[in-house]
mmCIF file of C-alpha atoms in Angstrom:
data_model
loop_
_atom_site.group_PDB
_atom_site.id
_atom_site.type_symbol
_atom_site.label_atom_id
_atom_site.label_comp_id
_atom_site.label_asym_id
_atom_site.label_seq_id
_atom_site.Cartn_x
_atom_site.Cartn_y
_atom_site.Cartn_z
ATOM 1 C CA UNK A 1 -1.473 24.640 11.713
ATOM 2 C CA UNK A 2 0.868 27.495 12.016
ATOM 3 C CA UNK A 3 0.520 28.153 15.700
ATOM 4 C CA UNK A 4 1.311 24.010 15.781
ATOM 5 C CA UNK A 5 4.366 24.400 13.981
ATOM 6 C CA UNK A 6 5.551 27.227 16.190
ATOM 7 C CA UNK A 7 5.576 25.184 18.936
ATOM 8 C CA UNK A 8 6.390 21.659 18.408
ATOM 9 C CA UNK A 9 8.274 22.235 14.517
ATOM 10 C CA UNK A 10 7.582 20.333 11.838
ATOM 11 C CA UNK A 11 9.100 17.130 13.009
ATOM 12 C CA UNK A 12 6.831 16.362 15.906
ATOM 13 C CA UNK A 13 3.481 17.549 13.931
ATOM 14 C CA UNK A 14 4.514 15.404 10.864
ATOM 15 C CA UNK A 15 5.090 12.063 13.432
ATOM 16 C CA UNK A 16 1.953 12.745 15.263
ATOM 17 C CA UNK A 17 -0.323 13.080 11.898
ATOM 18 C CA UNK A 18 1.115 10.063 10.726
ATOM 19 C CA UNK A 19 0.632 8.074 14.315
ATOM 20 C CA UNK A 20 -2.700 8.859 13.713
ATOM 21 C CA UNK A 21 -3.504 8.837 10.360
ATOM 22 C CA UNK A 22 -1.598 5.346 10.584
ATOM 23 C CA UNK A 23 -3.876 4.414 13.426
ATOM 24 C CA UNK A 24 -6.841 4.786 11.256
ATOM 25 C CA UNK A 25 -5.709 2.819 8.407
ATOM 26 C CA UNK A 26 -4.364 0.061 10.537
ATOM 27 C CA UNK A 27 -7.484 -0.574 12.708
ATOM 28 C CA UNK A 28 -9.876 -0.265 9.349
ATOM 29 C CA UNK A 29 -7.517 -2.181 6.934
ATOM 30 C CA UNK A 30 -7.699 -5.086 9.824
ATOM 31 C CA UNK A 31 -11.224 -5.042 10.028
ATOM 32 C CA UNK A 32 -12.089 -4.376 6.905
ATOM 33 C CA UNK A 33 -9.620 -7.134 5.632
ATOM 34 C CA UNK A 34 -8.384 -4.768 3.089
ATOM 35 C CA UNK A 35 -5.916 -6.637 0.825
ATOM 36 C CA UNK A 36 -5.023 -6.235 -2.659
ATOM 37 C CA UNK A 37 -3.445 -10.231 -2.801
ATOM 38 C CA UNK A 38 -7.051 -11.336 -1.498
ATOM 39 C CA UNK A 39 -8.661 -9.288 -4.369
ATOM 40 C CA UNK A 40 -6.053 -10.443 -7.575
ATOM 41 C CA UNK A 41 -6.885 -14.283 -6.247
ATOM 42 C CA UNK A 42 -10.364 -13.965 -6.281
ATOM 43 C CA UNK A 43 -10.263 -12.228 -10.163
ATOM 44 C CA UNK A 44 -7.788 -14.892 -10.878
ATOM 45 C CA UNK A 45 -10.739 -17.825 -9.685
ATOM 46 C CA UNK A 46 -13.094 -15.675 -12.131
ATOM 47 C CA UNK A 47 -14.507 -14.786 -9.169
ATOM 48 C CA UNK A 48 -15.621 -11.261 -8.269
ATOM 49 C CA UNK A 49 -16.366 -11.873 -4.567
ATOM 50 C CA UNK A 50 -16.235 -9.739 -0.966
ATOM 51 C CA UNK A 51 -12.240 -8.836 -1.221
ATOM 52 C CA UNK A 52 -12.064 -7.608 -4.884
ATOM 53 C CA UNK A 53 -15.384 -5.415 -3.503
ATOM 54 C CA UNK A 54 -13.822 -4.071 -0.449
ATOM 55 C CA UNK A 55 -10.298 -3.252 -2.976
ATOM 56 C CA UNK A 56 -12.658 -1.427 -4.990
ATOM 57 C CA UNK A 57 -14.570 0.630 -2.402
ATOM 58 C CA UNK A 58 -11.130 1.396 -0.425
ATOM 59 C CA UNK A 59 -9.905 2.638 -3.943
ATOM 60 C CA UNK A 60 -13.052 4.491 -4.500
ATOM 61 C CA UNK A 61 -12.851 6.391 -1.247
ATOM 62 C CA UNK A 62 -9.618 7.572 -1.795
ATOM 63 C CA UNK A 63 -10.028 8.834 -5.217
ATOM 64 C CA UNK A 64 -12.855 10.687 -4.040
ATOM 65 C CA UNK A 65 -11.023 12.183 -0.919
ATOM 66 C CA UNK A 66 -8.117 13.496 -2.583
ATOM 67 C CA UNK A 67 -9.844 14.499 -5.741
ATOM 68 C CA UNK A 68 -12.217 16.467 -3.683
ATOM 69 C CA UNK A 69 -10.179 18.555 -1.785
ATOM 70 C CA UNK A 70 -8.048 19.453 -4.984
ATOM 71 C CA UNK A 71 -11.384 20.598 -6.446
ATOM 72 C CA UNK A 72 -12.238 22.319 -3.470
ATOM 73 C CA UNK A 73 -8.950 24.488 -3.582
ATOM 74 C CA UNK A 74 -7.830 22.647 -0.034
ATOM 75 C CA UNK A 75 -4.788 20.265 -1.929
ATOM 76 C CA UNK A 76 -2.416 20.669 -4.560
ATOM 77 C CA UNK A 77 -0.640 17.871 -5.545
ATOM 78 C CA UNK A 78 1.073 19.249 -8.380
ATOM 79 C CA UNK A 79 4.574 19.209 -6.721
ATOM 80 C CA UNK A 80 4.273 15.412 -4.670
ATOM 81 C CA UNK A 81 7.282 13.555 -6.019
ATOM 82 C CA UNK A 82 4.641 10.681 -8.149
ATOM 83 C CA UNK A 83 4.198 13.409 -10.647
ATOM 84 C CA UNK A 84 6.705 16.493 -10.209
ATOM 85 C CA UNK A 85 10.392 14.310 -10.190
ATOM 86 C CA UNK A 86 11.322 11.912 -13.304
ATOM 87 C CA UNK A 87 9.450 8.771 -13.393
ATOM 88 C CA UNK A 88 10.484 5.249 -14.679
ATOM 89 C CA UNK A 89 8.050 3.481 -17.234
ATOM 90 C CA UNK A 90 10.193 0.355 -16.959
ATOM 91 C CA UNK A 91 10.633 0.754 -13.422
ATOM 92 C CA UNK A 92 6.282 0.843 -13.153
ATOM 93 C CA UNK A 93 6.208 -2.233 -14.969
ATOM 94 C CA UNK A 94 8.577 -4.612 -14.038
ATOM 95 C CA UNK A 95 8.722 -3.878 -10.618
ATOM 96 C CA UNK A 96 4.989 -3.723 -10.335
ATOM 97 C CA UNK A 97 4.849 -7.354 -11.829
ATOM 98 C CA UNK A 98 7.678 -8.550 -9.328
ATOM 99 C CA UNK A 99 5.927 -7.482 -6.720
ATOM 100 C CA UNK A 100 2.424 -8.706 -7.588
ATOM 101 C CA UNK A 101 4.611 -12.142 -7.966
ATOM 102 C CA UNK A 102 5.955 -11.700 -4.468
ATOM 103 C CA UNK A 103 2.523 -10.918 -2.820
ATOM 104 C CA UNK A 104 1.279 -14.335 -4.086
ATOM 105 C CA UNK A 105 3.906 -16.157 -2.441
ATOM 106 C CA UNK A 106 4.126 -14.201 0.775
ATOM 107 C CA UNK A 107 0.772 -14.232 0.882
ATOM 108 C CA UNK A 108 -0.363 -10.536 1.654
ATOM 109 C CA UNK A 109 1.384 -7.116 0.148
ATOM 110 C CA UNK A 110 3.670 -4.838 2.440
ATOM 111 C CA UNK A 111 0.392 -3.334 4.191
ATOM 112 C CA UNK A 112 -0.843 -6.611 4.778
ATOM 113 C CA UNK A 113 2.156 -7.571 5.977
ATOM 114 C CA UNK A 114 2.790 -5.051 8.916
ATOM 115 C CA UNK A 115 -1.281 -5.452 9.818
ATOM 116 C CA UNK A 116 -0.641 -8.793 10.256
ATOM 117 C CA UNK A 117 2.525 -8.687 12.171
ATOM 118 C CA UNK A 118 0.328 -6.768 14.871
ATOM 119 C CA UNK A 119 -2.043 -9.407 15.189
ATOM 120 C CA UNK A 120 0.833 -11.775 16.269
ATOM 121 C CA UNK A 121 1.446 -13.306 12.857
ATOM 122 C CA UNK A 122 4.743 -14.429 13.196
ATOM 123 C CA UNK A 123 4.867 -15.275 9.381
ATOM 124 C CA UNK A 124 4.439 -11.603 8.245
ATOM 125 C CA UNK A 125 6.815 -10.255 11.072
ATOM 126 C CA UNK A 126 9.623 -12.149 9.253
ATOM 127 C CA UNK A 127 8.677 -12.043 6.090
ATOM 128 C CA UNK A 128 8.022 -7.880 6.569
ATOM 129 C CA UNK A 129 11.842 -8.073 7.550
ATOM 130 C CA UNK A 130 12.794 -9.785 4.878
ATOM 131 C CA UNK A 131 10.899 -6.935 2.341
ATOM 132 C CA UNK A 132 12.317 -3.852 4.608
ATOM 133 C CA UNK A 133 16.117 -5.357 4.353
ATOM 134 C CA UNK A 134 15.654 -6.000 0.256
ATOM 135 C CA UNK A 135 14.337 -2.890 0.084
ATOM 136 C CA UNK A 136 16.682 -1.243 1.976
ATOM 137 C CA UNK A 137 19.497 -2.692 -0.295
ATOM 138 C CA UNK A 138 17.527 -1.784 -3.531
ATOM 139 C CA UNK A 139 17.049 1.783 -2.360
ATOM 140 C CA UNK A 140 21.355 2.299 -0.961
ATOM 141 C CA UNK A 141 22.610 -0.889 -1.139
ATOM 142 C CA UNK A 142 24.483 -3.684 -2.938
ATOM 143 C CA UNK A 143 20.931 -3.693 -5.323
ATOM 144 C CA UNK A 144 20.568 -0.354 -6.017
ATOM 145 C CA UNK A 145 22.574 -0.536 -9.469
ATOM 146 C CA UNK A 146 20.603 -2.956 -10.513
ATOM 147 C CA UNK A 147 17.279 -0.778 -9.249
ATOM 148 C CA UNK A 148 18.852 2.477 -11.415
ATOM 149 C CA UNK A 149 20.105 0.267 -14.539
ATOM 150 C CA UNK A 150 16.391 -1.137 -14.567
ATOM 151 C CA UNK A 151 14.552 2.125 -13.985
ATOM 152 C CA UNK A 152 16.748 4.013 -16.795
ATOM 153 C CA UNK A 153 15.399 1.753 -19.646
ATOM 154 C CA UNK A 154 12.289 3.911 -20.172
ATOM 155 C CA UNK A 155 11.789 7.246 -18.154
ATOM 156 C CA UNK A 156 9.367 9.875 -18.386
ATOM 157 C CA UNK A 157 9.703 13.596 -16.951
ATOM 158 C CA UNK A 158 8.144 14.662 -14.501
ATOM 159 C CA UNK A 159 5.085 17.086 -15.177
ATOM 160 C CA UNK A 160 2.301 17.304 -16.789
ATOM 161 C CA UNK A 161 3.251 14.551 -19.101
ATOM 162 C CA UNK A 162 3.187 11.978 -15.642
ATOM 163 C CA UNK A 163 -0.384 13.027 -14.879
ATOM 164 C CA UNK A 164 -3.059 11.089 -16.248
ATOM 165 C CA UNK A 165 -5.643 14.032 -15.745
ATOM 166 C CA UNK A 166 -3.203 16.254 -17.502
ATOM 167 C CA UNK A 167 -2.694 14.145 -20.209
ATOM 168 C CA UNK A 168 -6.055 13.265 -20.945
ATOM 169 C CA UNK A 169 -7.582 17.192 -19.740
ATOM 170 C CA UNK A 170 -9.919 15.662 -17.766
ATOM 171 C CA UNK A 171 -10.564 17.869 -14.500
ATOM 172 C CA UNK A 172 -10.545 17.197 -11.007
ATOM 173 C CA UNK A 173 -14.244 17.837 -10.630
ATOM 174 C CA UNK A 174 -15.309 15.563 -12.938
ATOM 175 C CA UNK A 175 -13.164 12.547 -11.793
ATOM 176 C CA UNK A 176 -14.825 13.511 -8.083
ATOM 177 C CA UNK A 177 -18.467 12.852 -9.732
ATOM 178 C CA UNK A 178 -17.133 9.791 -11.467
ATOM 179 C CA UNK A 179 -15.612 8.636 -7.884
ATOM 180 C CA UNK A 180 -18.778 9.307 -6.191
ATOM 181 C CA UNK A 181 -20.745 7.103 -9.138
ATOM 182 C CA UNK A 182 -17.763 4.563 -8.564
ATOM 183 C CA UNK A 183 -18.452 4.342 -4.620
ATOM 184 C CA UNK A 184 -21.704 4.132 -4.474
ATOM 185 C CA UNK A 185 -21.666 1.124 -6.987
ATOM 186 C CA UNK A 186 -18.881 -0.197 -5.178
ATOM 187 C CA UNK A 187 -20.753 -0.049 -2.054
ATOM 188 C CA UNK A 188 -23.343 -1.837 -3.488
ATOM 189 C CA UNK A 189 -21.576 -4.795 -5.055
ATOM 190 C CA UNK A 190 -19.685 -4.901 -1.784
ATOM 191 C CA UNK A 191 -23.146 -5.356 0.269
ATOM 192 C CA UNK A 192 -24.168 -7.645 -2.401
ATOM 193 C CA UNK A 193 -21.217 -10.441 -1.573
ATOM 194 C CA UNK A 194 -22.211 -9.959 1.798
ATOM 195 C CA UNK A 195 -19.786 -7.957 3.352
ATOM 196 C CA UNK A 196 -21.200 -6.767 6.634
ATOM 197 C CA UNK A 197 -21.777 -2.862 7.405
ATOM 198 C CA UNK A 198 -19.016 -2.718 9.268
ATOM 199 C CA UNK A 199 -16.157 -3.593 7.217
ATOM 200 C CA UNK A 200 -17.617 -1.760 3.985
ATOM 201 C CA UNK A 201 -17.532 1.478 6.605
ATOM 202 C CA UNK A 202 -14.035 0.155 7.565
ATOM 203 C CA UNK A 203 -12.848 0.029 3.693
ATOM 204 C CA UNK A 204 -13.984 3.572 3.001
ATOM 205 C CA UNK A 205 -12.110 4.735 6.092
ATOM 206 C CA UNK A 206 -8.943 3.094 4.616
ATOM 207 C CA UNK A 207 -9.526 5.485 1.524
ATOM 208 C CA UNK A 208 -10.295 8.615 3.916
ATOM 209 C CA UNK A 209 -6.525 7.809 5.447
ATOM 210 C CA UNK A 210 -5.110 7.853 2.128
ATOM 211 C CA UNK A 211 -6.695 10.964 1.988
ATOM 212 C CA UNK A 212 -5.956 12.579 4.661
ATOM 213 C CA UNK A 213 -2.212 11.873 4.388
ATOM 214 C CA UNK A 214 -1.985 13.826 1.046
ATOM 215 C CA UNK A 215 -4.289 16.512 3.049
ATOM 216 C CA UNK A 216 -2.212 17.137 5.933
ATOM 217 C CA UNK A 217 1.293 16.986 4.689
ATOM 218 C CA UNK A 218 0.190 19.319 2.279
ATOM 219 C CA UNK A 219 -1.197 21.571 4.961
ATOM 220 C CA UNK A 220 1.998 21.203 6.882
ATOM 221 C CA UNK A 221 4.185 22.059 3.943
ATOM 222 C CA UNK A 222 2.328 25.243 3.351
ATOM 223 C CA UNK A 223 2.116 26.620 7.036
ATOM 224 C CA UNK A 224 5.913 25.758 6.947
ATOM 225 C CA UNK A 225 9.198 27.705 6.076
ATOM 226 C CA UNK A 226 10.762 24.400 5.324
ATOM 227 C CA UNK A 227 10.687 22.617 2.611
ATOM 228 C CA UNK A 228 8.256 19.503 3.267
ATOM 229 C CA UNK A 229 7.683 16.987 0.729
ATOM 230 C CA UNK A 230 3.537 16.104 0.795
ATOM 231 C CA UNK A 231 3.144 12.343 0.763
ATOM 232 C CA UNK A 232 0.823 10.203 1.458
ATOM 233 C CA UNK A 233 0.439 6.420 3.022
ATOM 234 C CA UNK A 234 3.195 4.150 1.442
ATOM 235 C CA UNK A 235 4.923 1.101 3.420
ATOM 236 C CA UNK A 236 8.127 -0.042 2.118
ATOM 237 C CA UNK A 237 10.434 3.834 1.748
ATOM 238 C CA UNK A 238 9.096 4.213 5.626
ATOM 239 C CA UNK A 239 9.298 0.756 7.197
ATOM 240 C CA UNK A 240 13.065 0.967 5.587
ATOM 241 C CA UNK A 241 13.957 3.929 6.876
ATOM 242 C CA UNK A 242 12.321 3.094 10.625
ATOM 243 C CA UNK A 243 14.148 -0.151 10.675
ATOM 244 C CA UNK A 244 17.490 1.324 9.564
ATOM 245 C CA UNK A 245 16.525 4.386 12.475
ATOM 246 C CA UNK A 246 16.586 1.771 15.236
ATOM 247 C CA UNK A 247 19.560 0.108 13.643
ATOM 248 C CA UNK A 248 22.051 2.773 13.137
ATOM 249 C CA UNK A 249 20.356 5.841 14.827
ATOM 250 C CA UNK A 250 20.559 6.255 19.121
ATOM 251 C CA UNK A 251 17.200 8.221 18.319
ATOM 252 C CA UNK A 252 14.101 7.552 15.926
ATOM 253 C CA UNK A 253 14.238 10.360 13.403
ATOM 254 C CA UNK A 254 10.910 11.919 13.534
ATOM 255 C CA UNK A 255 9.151 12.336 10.239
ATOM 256 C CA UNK A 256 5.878 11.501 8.801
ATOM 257 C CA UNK A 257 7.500 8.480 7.685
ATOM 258 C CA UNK A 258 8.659 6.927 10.674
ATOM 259 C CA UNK A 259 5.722 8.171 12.289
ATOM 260 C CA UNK A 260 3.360 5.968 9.983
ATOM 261 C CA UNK A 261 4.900 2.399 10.607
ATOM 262 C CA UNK A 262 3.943 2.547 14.332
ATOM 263 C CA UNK A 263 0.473 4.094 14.226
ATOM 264 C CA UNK A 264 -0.468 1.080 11.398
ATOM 265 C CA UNK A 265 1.199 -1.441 13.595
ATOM 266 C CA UNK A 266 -1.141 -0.129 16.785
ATOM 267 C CA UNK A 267 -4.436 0.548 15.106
ATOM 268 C CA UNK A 268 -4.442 -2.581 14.070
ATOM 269 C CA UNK A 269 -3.263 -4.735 17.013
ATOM 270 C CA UNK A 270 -5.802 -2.384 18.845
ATOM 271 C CA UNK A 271 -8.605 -3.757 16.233
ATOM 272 C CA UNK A 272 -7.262 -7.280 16.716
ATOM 273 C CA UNK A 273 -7.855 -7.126 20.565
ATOM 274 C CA UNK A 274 -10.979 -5.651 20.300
ATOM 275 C CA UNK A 275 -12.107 -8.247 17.700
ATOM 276 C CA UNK A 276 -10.658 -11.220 19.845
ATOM 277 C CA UNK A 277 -8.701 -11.955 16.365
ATOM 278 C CA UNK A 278 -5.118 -11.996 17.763
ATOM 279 C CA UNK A 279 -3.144 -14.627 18.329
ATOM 280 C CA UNK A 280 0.230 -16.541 17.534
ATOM 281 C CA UNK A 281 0.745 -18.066 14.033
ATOM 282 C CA UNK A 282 4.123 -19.471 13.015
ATOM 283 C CA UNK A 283 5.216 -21.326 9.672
ATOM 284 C CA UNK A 284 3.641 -24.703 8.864
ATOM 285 C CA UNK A 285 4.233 -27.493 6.956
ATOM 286 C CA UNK A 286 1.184 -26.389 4.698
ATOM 287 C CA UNK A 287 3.300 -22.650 4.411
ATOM 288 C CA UNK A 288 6.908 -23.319 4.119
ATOM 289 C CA UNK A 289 9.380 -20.577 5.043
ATOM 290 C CA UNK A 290 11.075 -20.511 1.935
ATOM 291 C CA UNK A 291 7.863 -19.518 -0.305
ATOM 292 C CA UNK A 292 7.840 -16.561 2.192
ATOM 293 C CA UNK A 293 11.155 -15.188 2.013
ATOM 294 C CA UNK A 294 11.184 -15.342 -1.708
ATOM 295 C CA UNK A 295 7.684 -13.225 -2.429
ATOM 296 C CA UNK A 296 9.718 -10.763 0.393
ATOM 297 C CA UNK A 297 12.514 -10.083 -1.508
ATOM 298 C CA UNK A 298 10.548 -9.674 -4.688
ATOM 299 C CA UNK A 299 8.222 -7.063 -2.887
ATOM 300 C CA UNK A 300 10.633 -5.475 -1.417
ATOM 301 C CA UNK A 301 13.147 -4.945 -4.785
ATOM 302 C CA UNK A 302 9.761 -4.646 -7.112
ATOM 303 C CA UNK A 303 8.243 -1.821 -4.785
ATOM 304 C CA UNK A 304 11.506 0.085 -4.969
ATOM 305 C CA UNK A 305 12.197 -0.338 -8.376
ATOM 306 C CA UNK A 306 7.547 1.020 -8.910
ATOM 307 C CA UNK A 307 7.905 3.636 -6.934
ATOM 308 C CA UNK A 308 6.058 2.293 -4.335
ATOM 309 C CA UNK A 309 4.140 -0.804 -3.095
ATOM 310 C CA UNK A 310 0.497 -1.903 -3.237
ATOM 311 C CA UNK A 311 -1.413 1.061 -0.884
ATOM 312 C CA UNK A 312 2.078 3.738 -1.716
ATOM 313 C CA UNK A 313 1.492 3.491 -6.000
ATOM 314 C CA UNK A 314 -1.439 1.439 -6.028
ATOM 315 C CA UNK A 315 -3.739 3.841 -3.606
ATOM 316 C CA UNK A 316 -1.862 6.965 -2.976
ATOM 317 C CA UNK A 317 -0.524 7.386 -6.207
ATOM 318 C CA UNK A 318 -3.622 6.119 -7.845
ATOM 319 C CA UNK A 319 -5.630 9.212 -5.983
ATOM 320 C CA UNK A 320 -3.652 11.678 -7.921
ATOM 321 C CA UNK A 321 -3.261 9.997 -11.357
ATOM 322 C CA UNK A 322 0.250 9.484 -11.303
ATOM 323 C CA UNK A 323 0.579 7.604 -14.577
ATOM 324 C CA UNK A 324 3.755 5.393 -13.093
ATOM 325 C CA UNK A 325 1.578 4.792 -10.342
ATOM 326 C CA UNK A 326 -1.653 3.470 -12.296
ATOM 327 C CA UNK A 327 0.906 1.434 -14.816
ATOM 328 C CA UNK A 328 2.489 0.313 -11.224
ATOM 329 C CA UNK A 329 -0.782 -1.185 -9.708
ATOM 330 C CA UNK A 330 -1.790 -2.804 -13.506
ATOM 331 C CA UNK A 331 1.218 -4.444 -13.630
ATOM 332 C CA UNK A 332 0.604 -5.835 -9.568
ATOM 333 C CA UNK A 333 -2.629 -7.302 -10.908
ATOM 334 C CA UNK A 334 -1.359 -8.815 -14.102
ATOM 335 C CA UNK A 335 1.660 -10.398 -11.789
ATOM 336 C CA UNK A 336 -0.411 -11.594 -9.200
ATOM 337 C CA UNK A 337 -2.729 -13.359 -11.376
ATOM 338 C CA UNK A 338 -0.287 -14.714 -13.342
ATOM 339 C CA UNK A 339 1.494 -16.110 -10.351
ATOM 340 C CA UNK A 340 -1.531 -17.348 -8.891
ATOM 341 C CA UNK A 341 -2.452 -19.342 -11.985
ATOM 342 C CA UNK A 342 0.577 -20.627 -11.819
ATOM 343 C CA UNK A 343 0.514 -22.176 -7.949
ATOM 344 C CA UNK A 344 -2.717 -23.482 -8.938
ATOM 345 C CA UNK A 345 -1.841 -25.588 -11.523
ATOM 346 C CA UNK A 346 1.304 -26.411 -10.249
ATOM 347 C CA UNK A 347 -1.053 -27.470 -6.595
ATOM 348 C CA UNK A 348 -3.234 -28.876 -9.002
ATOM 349 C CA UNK A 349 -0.297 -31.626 -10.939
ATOM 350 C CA UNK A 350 -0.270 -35.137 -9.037
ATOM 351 C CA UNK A 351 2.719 -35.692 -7.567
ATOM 352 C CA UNK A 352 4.416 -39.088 -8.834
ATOM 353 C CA UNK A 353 4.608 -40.790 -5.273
ATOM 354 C CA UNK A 354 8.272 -42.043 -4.157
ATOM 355 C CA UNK A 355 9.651 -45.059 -4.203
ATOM 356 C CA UNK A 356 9.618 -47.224 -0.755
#
C-alpha cells in the first residue's frame, strides 16, 4: 500500500478502490436484487419471503467482514466519523423515518436507485436526481438550517457512548461468532424461499463490499501521511458531491467518494447485460411521476438529516455498531412499513366513480 501511494498519491488509489469495490456491489446488489424497500414490504404483508432473506444475509455478511478484521487486528474503526464526531439522536430518527417514507413511494432506496438507473430505468435516473439535488441542498443549501435545527434537538458525543459494543462491553469477537451463527441461518432461510445459489452468493458479496470499503480506506489512511477519513459504501454524501463535481468543477475531484458512484453504476449495467435484464422503462400511468419525486426529496433530506441512507447507516454503519446508525435503519423499517400500510389501504378504498 505504501509503495502505491508513492506513486499514484492518495487520490488516485482511493478512486480506483472505490471503482472497484463499487463494481462489486453494483453487479451483486443487481443480481442479487438486494433492496431494503423489497424487504420492509414483504414484513409489512406479514410475509417473511426471498427479499427480507437476501436483506438479512447481505447484513449478515457485512457484520461478519468488518467485525472480523477488527478482531483480527487488520481494522480499527474507532476514529470513522459514525462513532468518533457528535451524532444526532433526533437526526437518526426522524430522518430515518422520512426516508423509509420516501423509499415506499420512489419505490427502491438511494442504492436501488443508482442500480437501477444502469439498467436503463429511466424512473430511478430522475428520481436519483431528484434525491442528489435535495440532498445537496440539505447538506449546503437553502435546507441545511432546517437539517442543523432538526439534528440539534437530541445529540450524543461522539465516543464510546455512540458505540453499541462499547456501551453494552460486548467484544468484537463475540459479535463475529454471533454473525457467523446469523449467516449461516440466514443462508438457510434464504435457500428455503427459494432464492437460487446464485443470488444468495451475490448477497453475501454485497456484505464483503461493505467490508472491504471500511478495510481499505483504513489501510490507505494508515500507509498515508495525510489525513484520510476511513469510510465505507454510502450513496447520497457521494452521488452529491459527484453531481455537484461535474456541475461546478472542469475536473472530477478524485476521492473514494466520487470514485464509488461510477464503479456501482458499471457493475451493475455490466450484470444487467450479462443477465439480458436491461432495457428502457419510463413513467406509466400505473407509476405517476409525482409519487416519485416526492419519496426523492424525502430520501434525499431524511438521509442527510440520519447520517446516511439505507446501505451508508443501515449497512456500513450497522457493521460497526454505530448506535445513530442502528436507530437510523430501525426507524427506515418502522417508516417504510408504516407508509406501505398506508398505500395499501388507501389502493385498497373504492373509489366513488364520477359523474358522466
Amino acid at each position: 500500500m505504501e509503495n502505491l501511494l508513492e506513486t499514484f498519491g492518495e487520490g488516485p488509489v482511493l478512486f480506483v478502490s472505490a471503482l472497484l469495490i463499487g463494481c462489486l456491489f453494483g453487479a451483486a446488489a443487481q443480481h442479487s436484487r438486494f433492496c431494503l424497500r423489497a424487504a420492509t414490504i414483504e414484513f409489512s404483508q406479514n410475509m417473511w419471503g426471498p427479499r427480507i432473506a437476501i436483506w438479512f444475509v447481505a447484513f449478515c455478511a457485512a457484520v461478519l467482514g468488518v467485525q472480523s478484521a477488527i478482531s483480527f487486528g487488520v481494522l480499527d474503526v474507532s476514529a470513522a466519523r459514525p462513532l468518533a464526531t457528535q451524532g444526532s439522536l433526533s437526526g437518526a430518527i426522524l430522518g430515518g423515518l422520512l426516508f423509509g417514507s420516501g423509499m415506499i413511494l420512489a419505490r427502491g432506496c438511494a442504492s436501488r436507485l443508482l442500480v437501477l438507473s444502469a439498467t436503463g430505468n429511466l424512473r430511478a435516473i430522475v428520481t436519483g436526481l431528484v434525491l442528489t439535488l435535495t440532498a445537496q441542498a440539505a447538506l449546503r443549501g437553502v435546507l441545511s438550517p432546517l437539517r442543523e435545527n432538526l439534528s440539534a434537538l437530541w445529540t450524543i458525543q461522539g465516543g464510546p457512548s455512540r458505540s453499541l459494543l462499547s456501551l453494552s462491553g460486548v467484544p468484537s469477537t463475540i459479535v463475529a461468532f454471533c454473525a457467523v451463527l446469523g449467516l449461516g441461518l440466514a443462508i438457510w432461510f434464504a435457500h428455503h424461499h427459494r432464492n437460487s445459489a446464485g443470488k444468495i452468493i451475490a448477497a453475501v458479496l454485497v456484505g464483503v463490499a461493505v467490508s472491504l470499503g471500511w478495510i481499505v480506506t483504513y489501510a490507505i489512511a494508515q500507509a498515508s501521511f495525510e489525513v484520510i477519513a476511513i469510510s465505507s459504501i454510502t450513496f447520497t454524501g457521494p452521488s452529491a458531491d459527484t453531481l455537484m463535481g461535474f456541475v461546478n468543477e472542469r475536473y472530477l475531484p478524485i476521492s473514494f467518494g466520487s470514485g464509488l458512484v461510477p464503479g456501482v453504476f458499471f457493475g451493475a449495467f455490466v450484470m444487467a447485460v450479462w443477465n439480458k435484464e436491461a432495457k428502457l422503462q419510463r413513467f406509466e400511468a400505473e407509476t405517476p411521476m409525482e409519487r416519485y419525486l416526492v419519496g426523492g426529496v424525502m430520501m434525499g433530506f431524511g438521509s442527510m438529516l440520519a447520517g446516511g441512507c439505507a446501505v451508508g447507516a443501515g449497512m456500513s454503519g450497522g457493521a460497526i455498531f454505530a448506535l445513530t446508525a442502528w436507530l437510523a435503519l430501525l426507524s427506515m423499517w418502522v417508516g417504510a412499513v408504516a407508509t406501505q400500510w398506508i398505500v395499501q389501504a388507501g389502493n385498497a378504498t373504492p373509489k366513488t366513480p364520477r359523474p358522466a
